[in-house]
Coordinates of N, CA and C in Angstrom, one line a residue:
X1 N -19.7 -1.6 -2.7 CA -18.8 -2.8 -2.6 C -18.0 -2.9 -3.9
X2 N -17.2 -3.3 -3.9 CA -15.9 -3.3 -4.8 C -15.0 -4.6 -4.7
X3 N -14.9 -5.7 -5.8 CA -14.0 -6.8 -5.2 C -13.0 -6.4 -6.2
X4 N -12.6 -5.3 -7.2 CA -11.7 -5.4 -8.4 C -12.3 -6.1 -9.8
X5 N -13.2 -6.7 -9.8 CA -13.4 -6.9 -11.0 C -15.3 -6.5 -11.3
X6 N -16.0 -6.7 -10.2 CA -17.2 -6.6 -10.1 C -17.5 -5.6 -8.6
X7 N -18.4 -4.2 -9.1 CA -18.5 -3.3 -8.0 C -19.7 -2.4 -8.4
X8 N -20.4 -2.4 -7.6 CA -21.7 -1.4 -7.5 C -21.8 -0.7 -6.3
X9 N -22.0 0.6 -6.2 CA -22.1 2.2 -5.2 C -23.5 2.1 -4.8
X10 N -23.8 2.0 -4.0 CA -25.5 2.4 -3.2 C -25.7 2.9 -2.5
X11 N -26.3 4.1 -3.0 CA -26.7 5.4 -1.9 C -27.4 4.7 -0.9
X12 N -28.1 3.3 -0.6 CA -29.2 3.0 -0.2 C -30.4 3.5 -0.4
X13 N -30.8 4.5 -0.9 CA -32.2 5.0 -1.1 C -32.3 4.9 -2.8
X14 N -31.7 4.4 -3.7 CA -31.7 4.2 -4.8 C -32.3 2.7 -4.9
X15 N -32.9 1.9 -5.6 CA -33.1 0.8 -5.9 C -31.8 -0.2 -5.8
X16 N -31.4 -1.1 -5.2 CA -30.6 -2.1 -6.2 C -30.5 -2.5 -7.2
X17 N -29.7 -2.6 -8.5 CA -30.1 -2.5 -9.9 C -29.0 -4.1 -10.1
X18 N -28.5 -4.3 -9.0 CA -27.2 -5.7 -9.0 C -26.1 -4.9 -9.8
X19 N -25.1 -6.0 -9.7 CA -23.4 -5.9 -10.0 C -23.4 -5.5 -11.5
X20 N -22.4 -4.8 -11.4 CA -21.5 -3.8 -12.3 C -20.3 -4.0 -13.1
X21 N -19.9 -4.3 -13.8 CA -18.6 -4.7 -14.2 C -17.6 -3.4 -14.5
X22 N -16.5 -3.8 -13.6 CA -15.7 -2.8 -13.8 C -15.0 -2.2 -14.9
X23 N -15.2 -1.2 -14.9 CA -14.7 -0.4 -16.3 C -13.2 -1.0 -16.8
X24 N -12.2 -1.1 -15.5 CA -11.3 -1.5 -15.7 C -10.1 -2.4 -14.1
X25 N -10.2 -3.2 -13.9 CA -10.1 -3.9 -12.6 C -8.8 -2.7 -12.3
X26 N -8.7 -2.6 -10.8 CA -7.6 -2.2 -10.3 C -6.2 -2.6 -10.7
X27 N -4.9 -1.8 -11.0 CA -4.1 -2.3 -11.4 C -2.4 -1.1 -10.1
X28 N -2.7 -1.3 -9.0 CA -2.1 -0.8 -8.2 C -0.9 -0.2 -8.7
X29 N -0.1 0.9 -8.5 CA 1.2 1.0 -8.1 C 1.8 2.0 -6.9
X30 N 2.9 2.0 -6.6 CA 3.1 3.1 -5.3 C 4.8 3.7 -5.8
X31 N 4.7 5.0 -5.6 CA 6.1 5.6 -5.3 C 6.7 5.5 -3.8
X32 N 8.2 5.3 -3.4 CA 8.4 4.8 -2.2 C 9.5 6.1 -2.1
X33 N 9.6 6.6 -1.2 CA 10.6 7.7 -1.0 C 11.6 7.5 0.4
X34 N 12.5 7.8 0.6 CA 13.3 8.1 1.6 C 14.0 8.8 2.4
X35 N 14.0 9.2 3.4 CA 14.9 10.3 4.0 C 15.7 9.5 5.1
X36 N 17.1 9.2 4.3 CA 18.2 9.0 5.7 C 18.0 9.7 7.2
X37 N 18.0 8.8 8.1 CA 18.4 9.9 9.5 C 19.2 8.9 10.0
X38 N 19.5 10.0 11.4 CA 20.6 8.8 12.0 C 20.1 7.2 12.8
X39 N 19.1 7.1 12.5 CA 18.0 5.8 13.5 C 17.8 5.1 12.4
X40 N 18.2 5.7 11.1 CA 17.4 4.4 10.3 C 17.0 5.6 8.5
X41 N 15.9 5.6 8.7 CA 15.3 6.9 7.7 C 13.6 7.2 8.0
X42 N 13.2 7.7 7.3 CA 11.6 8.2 7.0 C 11.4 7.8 5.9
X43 N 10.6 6.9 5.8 CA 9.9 6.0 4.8 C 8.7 6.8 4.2
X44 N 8.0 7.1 2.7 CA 6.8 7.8 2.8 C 6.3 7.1 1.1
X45 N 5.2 6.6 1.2 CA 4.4 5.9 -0.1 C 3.3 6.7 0.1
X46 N 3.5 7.1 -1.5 CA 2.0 7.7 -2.2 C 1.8 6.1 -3.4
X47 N 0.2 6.3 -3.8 CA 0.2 4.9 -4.5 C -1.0 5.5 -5.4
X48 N -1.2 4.7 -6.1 CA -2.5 5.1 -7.4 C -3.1 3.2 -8.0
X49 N -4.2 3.7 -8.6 CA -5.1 2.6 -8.9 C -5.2 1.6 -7.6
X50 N -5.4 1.6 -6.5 CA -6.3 0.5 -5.7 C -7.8 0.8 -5.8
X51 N -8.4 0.3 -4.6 CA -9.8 0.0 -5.3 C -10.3 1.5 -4.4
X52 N -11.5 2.2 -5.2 CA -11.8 3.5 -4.3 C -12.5 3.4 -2.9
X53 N -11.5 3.8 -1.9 CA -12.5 3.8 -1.0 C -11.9 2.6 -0.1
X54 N -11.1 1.5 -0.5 CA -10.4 0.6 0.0 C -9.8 0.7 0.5
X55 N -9.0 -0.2 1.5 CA -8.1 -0.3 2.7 C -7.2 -0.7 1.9
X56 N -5.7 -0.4 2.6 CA -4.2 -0.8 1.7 C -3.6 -0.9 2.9
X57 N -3.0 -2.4 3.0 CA -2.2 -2.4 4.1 C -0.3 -2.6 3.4
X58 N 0.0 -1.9 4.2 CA 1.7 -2.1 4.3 C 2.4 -3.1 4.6
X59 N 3.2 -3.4 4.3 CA 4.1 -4.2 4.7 C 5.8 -4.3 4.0
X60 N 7.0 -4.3 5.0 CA 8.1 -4.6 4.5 C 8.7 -6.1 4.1
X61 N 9.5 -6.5 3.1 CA 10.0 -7.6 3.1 C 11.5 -7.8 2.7
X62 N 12.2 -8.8 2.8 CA 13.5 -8.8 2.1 C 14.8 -8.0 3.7
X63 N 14.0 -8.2 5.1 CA 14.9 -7.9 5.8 C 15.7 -9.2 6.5
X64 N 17.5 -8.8 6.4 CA 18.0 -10.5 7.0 C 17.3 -10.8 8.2
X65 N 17.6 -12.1 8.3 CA 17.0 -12.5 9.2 C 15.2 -12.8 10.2
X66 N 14.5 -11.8 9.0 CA 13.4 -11.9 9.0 C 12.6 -13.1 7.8
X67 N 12.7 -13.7 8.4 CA 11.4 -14.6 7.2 C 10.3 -14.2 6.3
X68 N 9.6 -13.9 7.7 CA 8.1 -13.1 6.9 C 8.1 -11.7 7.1
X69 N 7.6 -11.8 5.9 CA 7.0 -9.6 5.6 C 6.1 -9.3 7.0
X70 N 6.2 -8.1 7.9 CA 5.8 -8.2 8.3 C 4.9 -6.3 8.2
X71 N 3.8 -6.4 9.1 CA 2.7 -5.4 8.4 C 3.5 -4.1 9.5
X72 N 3.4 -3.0 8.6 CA 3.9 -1.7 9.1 C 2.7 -0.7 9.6
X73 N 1.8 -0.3 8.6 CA 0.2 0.1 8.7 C -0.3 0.1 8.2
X74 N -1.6 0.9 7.7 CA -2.9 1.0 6.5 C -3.2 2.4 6.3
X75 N -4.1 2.3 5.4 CA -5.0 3.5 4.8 C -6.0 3.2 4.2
X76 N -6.6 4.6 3.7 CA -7.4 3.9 2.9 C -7.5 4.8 1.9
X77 N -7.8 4.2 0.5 CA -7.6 5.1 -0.5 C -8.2 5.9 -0.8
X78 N -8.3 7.0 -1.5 CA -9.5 8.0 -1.4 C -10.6 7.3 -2.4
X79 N -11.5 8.5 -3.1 CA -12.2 7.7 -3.9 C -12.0 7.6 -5.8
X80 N -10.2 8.2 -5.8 CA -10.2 7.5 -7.2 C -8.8 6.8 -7.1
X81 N -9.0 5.9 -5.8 CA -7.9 4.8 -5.8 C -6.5 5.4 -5.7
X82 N -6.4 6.7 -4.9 CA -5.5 6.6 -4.9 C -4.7 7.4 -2.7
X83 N -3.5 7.3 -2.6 CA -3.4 7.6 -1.4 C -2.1 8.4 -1.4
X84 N -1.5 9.5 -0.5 CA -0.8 10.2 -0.4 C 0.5 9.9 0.6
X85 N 1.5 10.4 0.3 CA 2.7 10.2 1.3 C 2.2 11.0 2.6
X86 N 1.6 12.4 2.6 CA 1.1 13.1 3.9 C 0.6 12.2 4.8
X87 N -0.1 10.8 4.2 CA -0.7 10.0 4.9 C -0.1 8.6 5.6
X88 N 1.0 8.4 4.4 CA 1.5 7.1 5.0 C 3.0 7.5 5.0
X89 N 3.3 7.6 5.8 CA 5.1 7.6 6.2 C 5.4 7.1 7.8
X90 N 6.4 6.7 7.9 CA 6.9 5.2 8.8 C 8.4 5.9 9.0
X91 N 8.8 5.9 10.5 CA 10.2 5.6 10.8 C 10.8 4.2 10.8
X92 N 11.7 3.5 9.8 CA 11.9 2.8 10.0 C 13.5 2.8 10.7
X93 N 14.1 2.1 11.6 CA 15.1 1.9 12.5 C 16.2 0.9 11.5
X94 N 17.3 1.2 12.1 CA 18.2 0.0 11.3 C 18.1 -0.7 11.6
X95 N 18.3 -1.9 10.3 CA 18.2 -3.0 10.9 C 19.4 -3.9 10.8
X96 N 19.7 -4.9 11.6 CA 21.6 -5.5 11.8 C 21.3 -6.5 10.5
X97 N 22.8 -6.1 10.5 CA 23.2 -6.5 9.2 C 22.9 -6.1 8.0
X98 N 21.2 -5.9 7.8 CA 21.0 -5.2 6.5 C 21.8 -4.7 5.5
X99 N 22.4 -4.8 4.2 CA 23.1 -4.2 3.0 C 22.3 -4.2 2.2
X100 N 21.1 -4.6 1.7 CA 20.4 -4.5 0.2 C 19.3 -4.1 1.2
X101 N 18.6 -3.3 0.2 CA 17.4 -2.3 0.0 C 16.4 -3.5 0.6
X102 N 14.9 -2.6 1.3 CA 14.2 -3.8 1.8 C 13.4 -3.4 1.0
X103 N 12.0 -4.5 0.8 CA 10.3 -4.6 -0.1 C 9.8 -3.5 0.8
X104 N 9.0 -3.0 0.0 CA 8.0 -2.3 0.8 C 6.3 -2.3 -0.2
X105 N 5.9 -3.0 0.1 CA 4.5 -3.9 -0.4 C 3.3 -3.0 0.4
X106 N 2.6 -2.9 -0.8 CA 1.3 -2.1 -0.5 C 0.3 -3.0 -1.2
X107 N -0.5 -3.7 -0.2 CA -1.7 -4.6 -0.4 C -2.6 -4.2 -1.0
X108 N -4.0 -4.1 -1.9 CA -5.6 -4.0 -1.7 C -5.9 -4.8 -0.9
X109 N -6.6 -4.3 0.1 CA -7.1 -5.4 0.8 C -8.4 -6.1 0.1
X110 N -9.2 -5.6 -0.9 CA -10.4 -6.2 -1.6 C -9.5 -7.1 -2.3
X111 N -9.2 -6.4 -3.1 CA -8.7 -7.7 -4.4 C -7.5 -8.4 -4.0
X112 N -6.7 -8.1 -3.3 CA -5.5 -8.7 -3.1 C -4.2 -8.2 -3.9
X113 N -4.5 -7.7 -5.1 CA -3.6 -7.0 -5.6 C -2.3 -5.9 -4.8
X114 N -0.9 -6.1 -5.3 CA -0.2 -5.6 -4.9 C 0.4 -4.8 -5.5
X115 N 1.4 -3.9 -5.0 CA 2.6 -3.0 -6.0 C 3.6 -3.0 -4.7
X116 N 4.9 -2.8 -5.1 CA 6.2 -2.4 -4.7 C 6.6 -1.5 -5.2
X117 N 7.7 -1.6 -3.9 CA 9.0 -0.3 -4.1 C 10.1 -1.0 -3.3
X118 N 11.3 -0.4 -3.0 CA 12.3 -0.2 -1.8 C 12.8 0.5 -1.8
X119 N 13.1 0.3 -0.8 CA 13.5 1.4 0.6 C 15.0 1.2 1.0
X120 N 16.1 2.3 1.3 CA 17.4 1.6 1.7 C 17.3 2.2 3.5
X121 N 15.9 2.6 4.2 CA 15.7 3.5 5.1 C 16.6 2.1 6.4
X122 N 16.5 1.0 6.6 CA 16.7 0.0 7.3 C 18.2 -0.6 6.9
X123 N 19.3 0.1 6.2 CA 20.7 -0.1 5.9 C 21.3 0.9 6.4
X124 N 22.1 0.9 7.3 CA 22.8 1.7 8.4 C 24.5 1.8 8.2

């Protein structure tokens, strides 16, 4: 278990020895890449420092007319916090009106911690 600041590993057959203080809390970031196509582009985030072993969910933000960010997919990180573009890439479609670059937000789901990028894959 791992919340980002406090985290202990249990084989189960090892004793519980209680909580651990992390060497160093999670401090996320992600590269965001693009490939133009004619629908839109191909979206692909590799990211480093989430928590090991943790779920990362996606999400875009900063699209007109959309209010809220909304979720694209997940992953999970491997076990030194970190995840690959092979694994997370997204067609995203144009979207109307769009001119400026959209958020593309990669959550921890333990800690809550985020990182960004943008994307121009949704400006047509």
């Amino acid at each position: 278990m791992d919340d980002g600041v406090w985290h202990k590993w249990w084989d189960g057959v090892s004793p519980w020895k209680g909580w651990e203080l992390l060497d160093k809390p999670v401090s996320p970031s992600i590269v965001v890449s693009t490939t133009k196509n004619q629908t839109g582009g191909a979206i692909r985030v590799s990211g480093k420092g989430f928590t090991p072993g943790g779920r990362v969910k996606f999400y875009v933000e900063n699209l007109v007319n959309q209010k809220n960010p909304f979720h694209l997919t997940e992953d999970l990180a491997d076990a030194q916090g970190q995840f690959s573009e092979k694994t997370n890439f997204f067609q995203a479609n144009c979207w109307r009106n769009q001119v400026n670059p959209a958020v593309i937000r990669a959550v921890d789901v333990v800690t809550g911690a985020s990182a960004t990028g943008t994307s121009n894959a949704y400006t047509c």
